[in-house]
Tab-separated table of C-alpha atoms in Angstrom:
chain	number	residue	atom	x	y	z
A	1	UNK	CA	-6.519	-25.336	12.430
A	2	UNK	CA	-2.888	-25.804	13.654
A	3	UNK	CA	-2.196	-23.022	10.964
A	4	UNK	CA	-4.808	-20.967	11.693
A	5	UNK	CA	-3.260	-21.205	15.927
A	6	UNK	CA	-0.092	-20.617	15.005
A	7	UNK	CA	-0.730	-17.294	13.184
A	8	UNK	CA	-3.207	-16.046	15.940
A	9	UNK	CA	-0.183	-16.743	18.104
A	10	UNK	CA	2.350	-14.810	16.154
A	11	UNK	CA	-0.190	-11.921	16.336
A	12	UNK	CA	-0.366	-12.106	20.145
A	13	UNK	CA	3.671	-11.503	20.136
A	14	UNK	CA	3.828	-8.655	17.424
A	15	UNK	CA	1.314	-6.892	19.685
A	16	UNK	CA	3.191	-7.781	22.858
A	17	UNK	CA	7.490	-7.941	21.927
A	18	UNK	CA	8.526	-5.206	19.524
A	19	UNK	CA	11.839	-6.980	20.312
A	20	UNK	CA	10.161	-10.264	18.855
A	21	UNK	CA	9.246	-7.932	15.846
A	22	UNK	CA	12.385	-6.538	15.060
A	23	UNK	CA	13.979	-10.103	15.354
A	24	UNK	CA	11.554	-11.428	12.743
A	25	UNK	CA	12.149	-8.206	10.376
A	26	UNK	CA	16.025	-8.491	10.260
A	27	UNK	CA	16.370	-12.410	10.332
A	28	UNK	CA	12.851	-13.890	8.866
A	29	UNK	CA	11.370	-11.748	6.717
A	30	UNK	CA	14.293	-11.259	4.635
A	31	UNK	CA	14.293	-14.472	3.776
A	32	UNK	CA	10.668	-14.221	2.208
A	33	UNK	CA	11.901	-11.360	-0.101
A	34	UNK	CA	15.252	-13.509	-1.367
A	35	UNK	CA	13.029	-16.350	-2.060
A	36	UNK	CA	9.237	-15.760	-2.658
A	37	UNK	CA	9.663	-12.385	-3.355
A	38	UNK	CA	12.408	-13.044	-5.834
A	39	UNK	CA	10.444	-15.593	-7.632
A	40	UNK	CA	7.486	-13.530	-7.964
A	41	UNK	CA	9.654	-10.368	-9.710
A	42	UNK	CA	10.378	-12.618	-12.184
A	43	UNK	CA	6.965	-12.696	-13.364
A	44	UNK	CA	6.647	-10.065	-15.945
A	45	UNK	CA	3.790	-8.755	-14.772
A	46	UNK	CA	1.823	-8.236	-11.236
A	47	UNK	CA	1.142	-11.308	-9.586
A	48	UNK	CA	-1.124	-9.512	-6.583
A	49	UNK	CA	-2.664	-7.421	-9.050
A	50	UNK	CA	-4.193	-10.844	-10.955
A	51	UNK	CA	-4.657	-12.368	-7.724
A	52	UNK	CA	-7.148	-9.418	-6.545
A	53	UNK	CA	-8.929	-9.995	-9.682
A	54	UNK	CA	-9.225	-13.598	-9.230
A	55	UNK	CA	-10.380	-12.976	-5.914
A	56	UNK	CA	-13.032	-10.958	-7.216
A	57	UNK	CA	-14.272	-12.933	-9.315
A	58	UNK	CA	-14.182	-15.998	-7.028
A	59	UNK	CA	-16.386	-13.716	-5.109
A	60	UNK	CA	-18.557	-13.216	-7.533
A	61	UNK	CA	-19.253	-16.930	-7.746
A	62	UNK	CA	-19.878	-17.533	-4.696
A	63	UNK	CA	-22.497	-14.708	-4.751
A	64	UNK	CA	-24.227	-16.583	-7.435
A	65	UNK	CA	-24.537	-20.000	-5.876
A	66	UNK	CA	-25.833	-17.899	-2.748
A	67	UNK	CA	-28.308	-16.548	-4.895
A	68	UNK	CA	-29.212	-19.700	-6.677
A	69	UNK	CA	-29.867	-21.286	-3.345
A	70	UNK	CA	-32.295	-18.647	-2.513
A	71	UNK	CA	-33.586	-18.981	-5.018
A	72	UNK	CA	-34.249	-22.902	-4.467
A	73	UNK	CA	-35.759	-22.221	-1.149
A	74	UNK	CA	-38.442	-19.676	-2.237
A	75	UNK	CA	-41.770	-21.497	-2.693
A	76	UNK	CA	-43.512	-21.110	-5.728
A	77	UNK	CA	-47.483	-20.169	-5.905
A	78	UNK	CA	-49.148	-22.586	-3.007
A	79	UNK	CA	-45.582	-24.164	-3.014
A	80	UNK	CA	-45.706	-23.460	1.092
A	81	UNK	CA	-48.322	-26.117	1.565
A	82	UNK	CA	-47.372	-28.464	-1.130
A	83	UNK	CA	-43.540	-28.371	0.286
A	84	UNK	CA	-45.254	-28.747	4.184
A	85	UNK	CA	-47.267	-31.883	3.140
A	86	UNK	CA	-44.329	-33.455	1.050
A	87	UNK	CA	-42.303	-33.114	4.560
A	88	UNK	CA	-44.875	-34.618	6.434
A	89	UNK	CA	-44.999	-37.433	3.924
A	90	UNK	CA	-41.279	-37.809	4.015
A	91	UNK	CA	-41.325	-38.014	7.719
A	92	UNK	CA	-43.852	-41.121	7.857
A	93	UNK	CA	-41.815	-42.861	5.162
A	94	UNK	CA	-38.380	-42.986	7.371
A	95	UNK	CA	-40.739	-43.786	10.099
A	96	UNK	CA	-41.930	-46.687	8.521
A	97	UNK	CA	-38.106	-47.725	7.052
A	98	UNK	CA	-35.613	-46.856	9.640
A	99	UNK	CA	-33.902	-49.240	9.287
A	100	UNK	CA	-33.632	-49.170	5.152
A	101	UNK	CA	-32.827	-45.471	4.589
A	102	UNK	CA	-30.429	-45.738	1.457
A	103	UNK	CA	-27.461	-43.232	1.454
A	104	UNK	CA	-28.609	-40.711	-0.706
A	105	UNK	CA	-26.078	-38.714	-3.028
A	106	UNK	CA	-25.862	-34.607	-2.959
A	107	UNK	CA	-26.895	-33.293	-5.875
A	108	UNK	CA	-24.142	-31.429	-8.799
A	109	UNK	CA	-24.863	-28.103	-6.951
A	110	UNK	CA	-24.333	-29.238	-3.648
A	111	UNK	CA	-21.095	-30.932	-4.514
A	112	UNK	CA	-19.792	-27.713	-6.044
A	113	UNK	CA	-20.784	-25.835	-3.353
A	114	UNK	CA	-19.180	-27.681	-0.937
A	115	UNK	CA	-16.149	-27.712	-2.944
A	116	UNK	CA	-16.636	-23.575	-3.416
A	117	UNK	CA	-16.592	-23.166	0.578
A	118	UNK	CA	-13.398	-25.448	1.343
A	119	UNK	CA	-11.891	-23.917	-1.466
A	120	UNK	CA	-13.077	-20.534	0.115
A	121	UNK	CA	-11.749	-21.285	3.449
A	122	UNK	CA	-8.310	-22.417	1.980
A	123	UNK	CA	-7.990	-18.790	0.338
A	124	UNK	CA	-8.936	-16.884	3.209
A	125	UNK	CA	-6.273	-18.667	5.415
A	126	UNK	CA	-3.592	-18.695	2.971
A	127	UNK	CA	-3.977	-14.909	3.103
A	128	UNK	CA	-4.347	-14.397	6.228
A	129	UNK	CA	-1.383	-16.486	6.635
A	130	UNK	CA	1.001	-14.513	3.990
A	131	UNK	CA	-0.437	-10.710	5.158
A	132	UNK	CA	0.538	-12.146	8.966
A	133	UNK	CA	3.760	-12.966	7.960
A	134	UNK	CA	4.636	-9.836	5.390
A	135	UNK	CA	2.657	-6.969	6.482
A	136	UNK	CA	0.977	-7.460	9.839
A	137	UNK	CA	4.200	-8.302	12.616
A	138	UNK	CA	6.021	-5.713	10.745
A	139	UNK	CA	3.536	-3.084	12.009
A	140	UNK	CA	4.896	-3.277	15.448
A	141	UNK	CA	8.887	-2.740	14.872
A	142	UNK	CA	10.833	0.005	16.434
A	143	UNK	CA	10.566	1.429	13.526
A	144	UNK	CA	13.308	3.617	11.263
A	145	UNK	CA	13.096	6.887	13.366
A	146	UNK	CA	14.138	4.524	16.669
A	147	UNK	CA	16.430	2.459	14.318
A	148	UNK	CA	18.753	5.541	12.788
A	149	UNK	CA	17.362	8.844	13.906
A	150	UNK	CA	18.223	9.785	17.443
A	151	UNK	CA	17.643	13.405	17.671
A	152	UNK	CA	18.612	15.889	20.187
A	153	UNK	CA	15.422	17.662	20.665
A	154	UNK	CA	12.160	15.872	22.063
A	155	UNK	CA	10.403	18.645	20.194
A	156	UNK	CA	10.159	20.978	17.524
A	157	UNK	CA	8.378	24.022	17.010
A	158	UNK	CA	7.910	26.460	14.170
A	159	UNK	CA	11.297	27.917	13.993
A	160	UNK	CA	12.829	24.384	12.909
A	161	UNK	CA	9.137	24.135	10.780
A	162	UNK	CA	10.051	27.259	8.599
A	163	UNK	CA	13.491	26.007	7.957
A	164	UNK	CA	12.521	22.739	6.875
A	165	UNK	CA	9.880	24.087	4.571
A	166	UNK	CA	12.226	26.814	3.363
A	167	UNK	CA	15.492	24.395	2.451
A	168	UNK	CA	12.416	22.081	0.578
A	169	UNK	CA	11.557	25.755	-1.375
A	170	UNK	CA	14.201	26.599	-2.209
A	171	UNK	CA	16.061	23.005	-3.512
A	172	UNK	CA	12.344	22.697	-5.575
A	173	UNK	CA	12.599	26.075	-7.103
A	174	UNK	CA	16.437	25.448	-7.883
A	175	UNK	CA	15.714	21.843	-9.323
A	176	UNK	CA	13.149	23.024	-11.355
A	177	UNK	CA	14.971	25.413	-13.619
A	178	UNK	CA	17.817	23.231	-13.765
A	179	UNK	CA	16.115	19.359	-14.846
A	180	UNK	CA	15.131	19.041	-18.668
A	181	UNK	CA	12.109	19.861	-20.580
A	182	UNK	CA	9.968	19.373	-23.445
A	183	UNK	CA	9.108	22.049	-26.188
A	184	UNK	CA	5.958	22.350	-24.188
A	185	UNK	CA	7.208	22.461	-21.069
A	186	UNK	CA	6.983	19.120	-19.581
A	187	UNK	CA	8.910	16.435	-18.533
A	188	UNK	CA	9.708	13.136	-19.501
A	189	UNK	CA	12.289	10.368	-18.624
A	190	UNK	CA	14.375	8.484	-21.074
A	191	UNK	CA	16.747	6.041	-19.010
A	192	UNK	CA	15.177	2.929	-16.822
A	193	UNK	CA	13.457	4.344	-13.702
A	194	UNK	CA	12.819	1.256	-12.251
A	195	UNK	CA	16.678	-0.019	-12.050
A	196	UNK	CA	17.454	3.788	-10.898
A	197	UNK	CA	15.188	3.659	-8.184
A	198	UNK	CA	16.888	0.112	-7.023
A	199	UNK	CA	20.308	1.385	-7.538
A	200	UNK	CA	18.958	4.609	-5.337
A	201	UNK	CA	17.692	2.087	-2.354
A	202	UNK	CA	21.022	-0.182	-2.941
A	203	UNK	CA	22.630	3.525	-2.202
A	204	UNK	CA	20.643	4.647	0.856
A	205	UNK	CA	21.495	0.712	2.707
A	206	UNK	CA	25.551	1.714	1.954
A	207	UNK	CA	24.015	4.097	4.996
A	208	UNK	CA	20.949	2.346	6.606
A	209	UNK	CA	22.126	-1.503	7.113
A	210	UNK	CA	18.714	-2.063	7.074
A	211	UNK	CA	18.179	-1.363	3.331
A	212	UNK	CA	21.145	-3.175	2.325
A	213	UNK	CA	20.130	-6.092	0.025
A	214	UNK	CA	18.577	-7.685	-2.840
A	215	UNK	CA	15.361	-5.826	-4.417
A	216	UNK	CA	12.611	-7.459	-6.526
A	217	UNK	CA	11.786	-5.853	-9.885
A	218	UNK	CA	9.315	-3.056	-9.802
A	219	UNK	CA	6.048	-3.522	-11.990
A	220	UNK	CA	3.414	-0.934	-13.266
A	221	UNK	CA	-0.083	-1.776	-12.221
A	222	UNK	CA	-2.969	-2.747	-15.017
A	223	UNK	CA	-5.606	-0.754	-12.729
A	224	UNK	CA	-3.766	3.004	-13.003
A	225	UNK	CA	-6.518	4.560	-14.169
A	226	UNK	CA	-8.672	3.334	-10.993
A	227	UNK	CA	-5.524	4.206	-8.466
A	228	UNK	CA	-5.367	7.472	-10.400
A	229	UNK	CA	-9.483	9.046	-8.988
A	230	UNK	CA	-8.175	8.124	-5.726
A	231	UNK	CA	-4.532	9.867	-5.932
A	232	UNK	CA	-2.838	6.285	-5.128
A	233	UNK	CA	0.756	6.069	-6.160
A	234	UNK	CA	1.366	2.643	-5.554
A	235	UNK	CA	0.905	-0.553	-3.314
A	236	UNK	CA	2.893	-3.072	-1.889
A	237	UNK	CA	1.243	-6.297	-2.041
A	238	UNK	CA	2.165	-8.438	0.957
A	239	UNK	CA	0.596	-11.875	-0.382
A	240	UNK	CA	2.891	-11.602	-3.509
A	241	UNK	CA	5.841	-9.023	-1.884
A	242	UNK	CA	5.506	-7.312	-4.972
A	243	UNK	CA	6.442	-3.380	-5.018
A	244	UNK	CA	3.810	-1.640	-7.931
A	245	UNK	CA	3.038	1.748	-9.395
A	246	UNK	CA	1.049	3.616	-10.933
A	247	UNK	CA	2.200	4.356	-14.708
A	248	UNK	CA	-0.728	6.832	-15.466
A	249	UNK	CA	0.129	9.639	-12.676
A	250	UNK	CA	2.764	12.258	-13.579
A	251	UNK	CA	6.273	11.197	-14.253
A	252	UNK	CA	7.634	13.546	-11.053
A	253	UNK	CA	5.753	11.109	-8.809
A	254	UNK	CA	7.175	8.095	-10.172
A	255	UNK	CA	10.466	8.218	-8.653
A	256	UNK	CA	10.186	8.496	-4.901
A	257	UNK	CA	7.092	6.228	-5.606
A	258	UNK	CA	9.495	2.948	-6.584
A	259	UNK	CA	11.715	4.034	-3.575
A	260	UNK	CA	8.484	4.138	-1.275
A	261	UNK	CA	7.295	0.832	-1.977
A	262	UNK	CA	10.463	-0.956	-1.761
A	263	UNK	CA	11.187	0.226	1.431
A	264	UNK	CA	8.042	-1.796	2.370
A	265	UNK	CA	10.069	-4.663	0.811
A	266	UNK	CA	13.271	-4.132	3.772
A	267	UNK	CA	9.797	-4.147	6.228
A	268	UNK	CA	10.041	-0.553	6.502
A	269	UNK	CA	5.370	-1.120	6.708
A	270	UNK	CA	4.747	2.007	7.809
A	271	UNK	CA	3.928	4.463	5.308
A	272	UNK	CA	5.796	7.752	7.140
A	273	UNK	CA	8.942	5.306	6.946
A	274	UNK	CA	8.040	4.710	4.050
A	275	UNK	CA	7.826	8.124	2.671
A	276	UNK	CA	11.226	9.829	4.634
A	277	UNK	CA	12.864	6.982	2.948
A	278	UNK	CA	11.795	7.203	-0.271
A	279	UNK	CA	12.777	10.751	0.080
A	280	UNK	CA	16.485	9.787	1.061
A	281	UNK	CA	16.992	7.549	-1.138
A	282	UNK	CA	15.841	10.017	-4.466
A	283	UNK	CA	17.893	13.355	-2.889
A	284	UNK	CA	20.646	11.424	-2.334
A	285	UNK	CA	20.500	10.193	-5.821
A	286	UNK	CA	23.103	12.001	-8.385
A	287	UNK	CA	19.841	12.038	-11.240
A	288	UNK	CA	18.671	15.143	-10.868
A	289	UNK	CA	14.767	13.613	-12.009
A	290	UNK	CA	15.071	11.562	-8.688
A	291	UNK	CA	16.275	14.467	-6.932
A	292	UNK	CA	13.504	16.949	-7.913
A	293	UNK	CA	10.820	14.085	-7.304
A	294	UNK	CA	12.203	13.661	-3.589
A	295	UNK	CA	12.075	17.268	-3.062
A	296	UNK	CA	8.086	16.976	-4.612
A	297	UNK	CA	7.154	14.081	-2.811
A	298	UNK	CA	7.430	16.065	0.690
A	299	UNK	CA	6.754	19.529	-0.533
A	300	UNK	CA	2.876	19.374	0.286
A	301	UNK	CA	2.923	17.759	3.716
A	302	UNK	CA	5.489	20.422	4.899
A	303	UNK	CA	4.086	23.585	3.250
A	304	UNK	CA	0.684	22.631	4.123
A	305	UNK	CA	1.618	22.009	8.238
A	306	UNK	CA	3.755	25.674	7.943
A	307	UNK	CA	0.885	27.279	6.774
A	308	UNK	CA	-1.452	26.092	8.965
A	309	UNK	CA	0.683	26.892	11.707
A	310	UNK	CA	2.698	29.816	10.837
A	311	UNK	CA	-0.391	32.041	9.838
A	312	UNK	CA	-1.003	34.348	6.693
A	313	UNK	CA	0.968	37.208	7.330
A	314	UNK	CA	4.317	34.863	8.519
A	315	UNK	CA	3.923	32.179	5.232
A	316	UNK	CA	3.585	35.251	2.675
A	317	UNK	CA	7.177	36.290	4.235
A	318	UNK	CA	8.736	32.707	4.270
A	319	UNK	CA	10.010	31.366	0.782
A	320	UNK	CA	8.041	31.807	-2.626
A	321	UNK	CA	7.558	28.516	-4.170
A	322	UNK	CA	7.775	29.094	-8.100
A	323	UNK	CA	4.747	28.556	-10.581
A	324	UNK	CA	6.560	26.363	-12.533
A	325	UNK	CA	7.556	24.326	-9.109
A	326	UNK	CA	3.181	24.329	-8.823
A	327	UNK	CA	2.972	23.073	-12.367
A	328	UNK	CA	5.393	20.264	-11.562
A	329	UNK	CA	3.564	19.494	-8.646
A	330	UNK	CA	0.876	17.566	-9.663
A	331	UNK	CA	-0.548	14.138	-9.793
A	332	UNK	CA	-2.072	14.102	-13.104
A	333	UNK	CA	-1.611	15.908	-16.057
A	334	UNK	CA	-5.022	18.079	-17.201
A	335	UNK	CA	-4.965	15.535	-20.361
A	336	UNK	CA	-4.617	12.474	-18.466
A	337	UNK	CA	-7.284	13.230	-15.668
A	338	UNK	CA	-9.260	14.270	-18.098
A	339	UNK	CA	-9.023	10.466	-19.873
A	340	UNK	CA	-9.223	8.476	-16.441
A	341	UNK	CA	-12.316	9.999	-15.601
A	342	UNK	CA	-14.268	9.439	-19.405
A	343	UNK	CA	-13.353	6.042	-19.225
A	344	UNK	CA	-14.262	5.730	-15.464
A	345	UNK	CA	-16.863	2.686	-15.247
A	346	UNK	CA	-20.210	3.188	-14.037
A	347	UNK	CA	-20.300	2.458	-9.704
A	348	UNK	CA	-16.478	3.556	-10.060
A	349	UNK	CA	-17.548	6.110	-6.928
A	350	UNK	CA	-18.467	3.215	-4.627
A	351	UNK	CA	-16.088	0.710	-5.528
A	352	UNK	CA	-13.587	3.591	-4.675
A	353	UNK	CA	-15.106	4.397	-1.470
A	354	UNK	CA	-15.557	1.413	-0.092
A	355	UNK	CA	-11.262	0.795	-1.003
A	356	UNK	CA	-10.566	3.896	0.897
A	357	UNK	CA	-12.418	2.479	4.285
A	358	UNK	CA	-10.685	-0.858	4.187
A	359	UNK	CA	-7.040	0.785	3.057
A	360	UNK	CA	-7.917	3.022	6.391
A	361	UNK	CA	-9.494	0.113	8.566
A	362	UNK	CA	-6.767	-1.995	7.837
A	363	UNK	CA	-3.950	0.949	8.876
A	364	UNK	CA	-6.017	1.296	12.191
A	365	UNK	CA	-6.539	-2.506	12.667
A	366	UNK	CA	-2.551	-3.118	12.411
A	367	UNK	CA	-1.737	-0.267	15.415
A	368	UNK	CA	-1.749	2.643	12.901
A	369	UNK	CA	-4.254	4.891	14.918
A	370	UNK	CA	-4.111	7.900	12.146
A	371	UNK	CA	-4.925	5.121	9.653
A	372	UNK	CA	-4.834	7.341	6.280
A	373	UNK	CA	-3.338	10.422	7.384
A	374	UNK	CA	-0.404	8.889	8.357
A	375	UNK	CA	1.521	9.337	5.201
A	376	UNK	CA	1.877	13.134	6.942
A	377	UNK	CA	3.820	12.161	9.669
A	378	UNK	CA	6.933	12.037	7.278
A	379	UNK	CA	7.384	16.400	8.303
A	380	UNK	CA	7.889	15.203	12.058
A	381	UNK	CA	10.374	12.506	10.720
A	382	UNK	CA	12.032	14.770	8.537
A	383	UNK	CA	12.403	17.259	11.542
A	384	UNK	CA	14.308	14.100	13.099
A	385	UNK	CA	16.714	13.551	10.295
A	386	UNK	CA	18.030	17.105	9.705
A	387	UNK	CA	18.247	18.043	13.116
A	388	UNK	CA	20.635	15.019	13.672
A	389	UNK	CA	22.304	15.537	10.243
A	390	UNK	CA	22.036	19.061	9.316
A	391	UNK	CA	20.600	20.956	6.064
A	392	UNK	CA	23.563	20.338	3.313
């Protein structure tokens, strides 16, 4: 229980000290990524992905022996009175020998069970331990924008909107005509993305001391299809400090993806963070894939908030976005969605549900109050950055 205090406590001063929070970012939790987390990249495969699953199916044990013990306690025809009179009986016999009642041994179930819940309650506090220590105090840091991005205006309006969204259009549309194709059109990429997107971050902390540093190997995820019906990209597993992605979505994602979820690894939690500096670190990139898929990775968020607040008549004058730059633009390709959802398993609609209330509950629960939607916030950050550095 000493544990179990000492975490509670260490909640009680990420809520209360951001200073305490961005001590433990640039002094302790480093240390967890040069040591646990380099351990676990050299796993060839994802450690909190097999965890989860193990987890599951621990789970699903324990809902058996729940439902074999109900199924123990339910009498059987006229087993009410026959169990009533055997207590009765039971109750005179240890009146008449109190002072002989022999110690009587638990049964095999009972032994397991009991074995089950400590085990249970081991788990639970080991994670609870490892997401308080690599996710949860990292929630309440100053934060990059504080960190490197001290703009001159308090506010923006649609004037510095349009321009943003404009200088995305246009770099897109130029990108795309420039980056190579396939007979058919697409794209595909033949170097190693995942050591790109590390030299990219090792780049971007030349700039940003806080992304200076040592980076754990990136690993595709087993469960791509599933992450694919919910548009996930990737996660960052805090109980392994693991960065993953998804290997089914479109190869243009797949870039500022790996740059995304590492930033989580330098405690950049937040997912707006997480997002402008994925984006930095792919357009400042000299591959011209990464460069295209930072451009992408914002594109939506910023033409989507110009639109809504420019009007119709003002966005049909602004920048044409090209057809091809819509093609690119996608998360899945028409033949891949069109495999993830045939072999989608029966309940898939649930399971998913349910994983999109507890990936929101748990943004809200760790001071995020937009929970989900704040993966948008990355146009106000944005905003930030080029007014303090200019559009070059």
């Amino acid at each position: 229980m000493s544990i179990l205090g000492i975490m509670l406590l260490l909640h009680v001063l990420a809520w209360s000290s951001e200073r305490f929070c961005d001590w433990y970012a640039a002094h302790v939790f480093r240390i967890w990524v040069e040591t646990y987390g380099r351990a676990m990249g050299m796993v060839p495969f994802s450690v909190g992905e097999a965890l989860i699953g193990l987890g599951l199916g621990f789970g699903a044990l324990g809902g058996a022996l729940g439902l074999i013990w109900l199924a123990g306690r339910m009498p059987g025809p006229g087993g009410g009175r026959k169990q009533a009179e055997a207590r009765g009986g039971a109750r005179e016999r240890r009146g008449r020998r109190k002072d002989a009642s022999p110690e009587r041994r638990p049964g095999a179930l009972r032994g397991f069970s009991r074995a089950y819940c400590t085990g249970a309650m081991w788990i639970l506090l080991t994670v609870f331990v490892l997401m308080t220590l690599n996710s949860a105090i990292l929630y309440h840091t100053s934060g990059f924008g504080e960190k490197y991005l001290e703009a001159a205006a308090a506010e923006y309006g649609l004037e510095e909107l349009e321009a943003l969204r404009n200088f995305v259009v246009e770099q897109c549309n130029a990108l795309c005509c420039r980056i190579p194709r396939n007979a058919d059109g697409s794209i595909s990429y033949g170097g190693d993305m995942a050591e790109a997107a590390r030299a990219a971050m090792r780049e971007l902390g030349m700039t940003y001391s806080g992304l200076d540093g040592f980076y754990p190997a990136l690993k595709p995820l087993r469960c791509s299809d599933f992450l694919s019906r919910r548009y996930i990209a990737g996660c960052f597993y805090p109980f392994s400090m693991e960065a993953n992605y998804n290997d089914v979505m479109y190869v243009m994602n797949i870039p500022s993806t790996m740059c995304h979820e590492l930033a989580h690894l330098k405690g950049f939690i937040r997912e707006d963070e997480a997002n402008l500096i994925g984006y930095l670190a792919c357009v400042g990139s000299e591959d011209i894939y990464f460069r295209y898929s930072g451009y992408l990775s914002v594109l939506y968020y910023i033409d989507r908030d110009f639109r809504q607040a420019a009007g119709y008549e003002r966005y049909l004058a602004a920048a044409p976005i090209l057809p091809q730059v819509h093609e690119d633009n996608v998360f899945l390709t028409e033949r891949e969605r069109a495999r993830v959802e045939e072999t989608s398993p029966v309940g898939a609609e649930v399971v998913e549900a349910v994983s999109d209330r507890l990936s929101d509950v748990g943004l809200r629960l760790n001071g995020v109050p937009e929970g989900r939607l704040s993966y948008s916030k990355v146009v106000g950050l944005l905003l930030r950055y080029y007014d303090v550095n200019g559009y070059r």
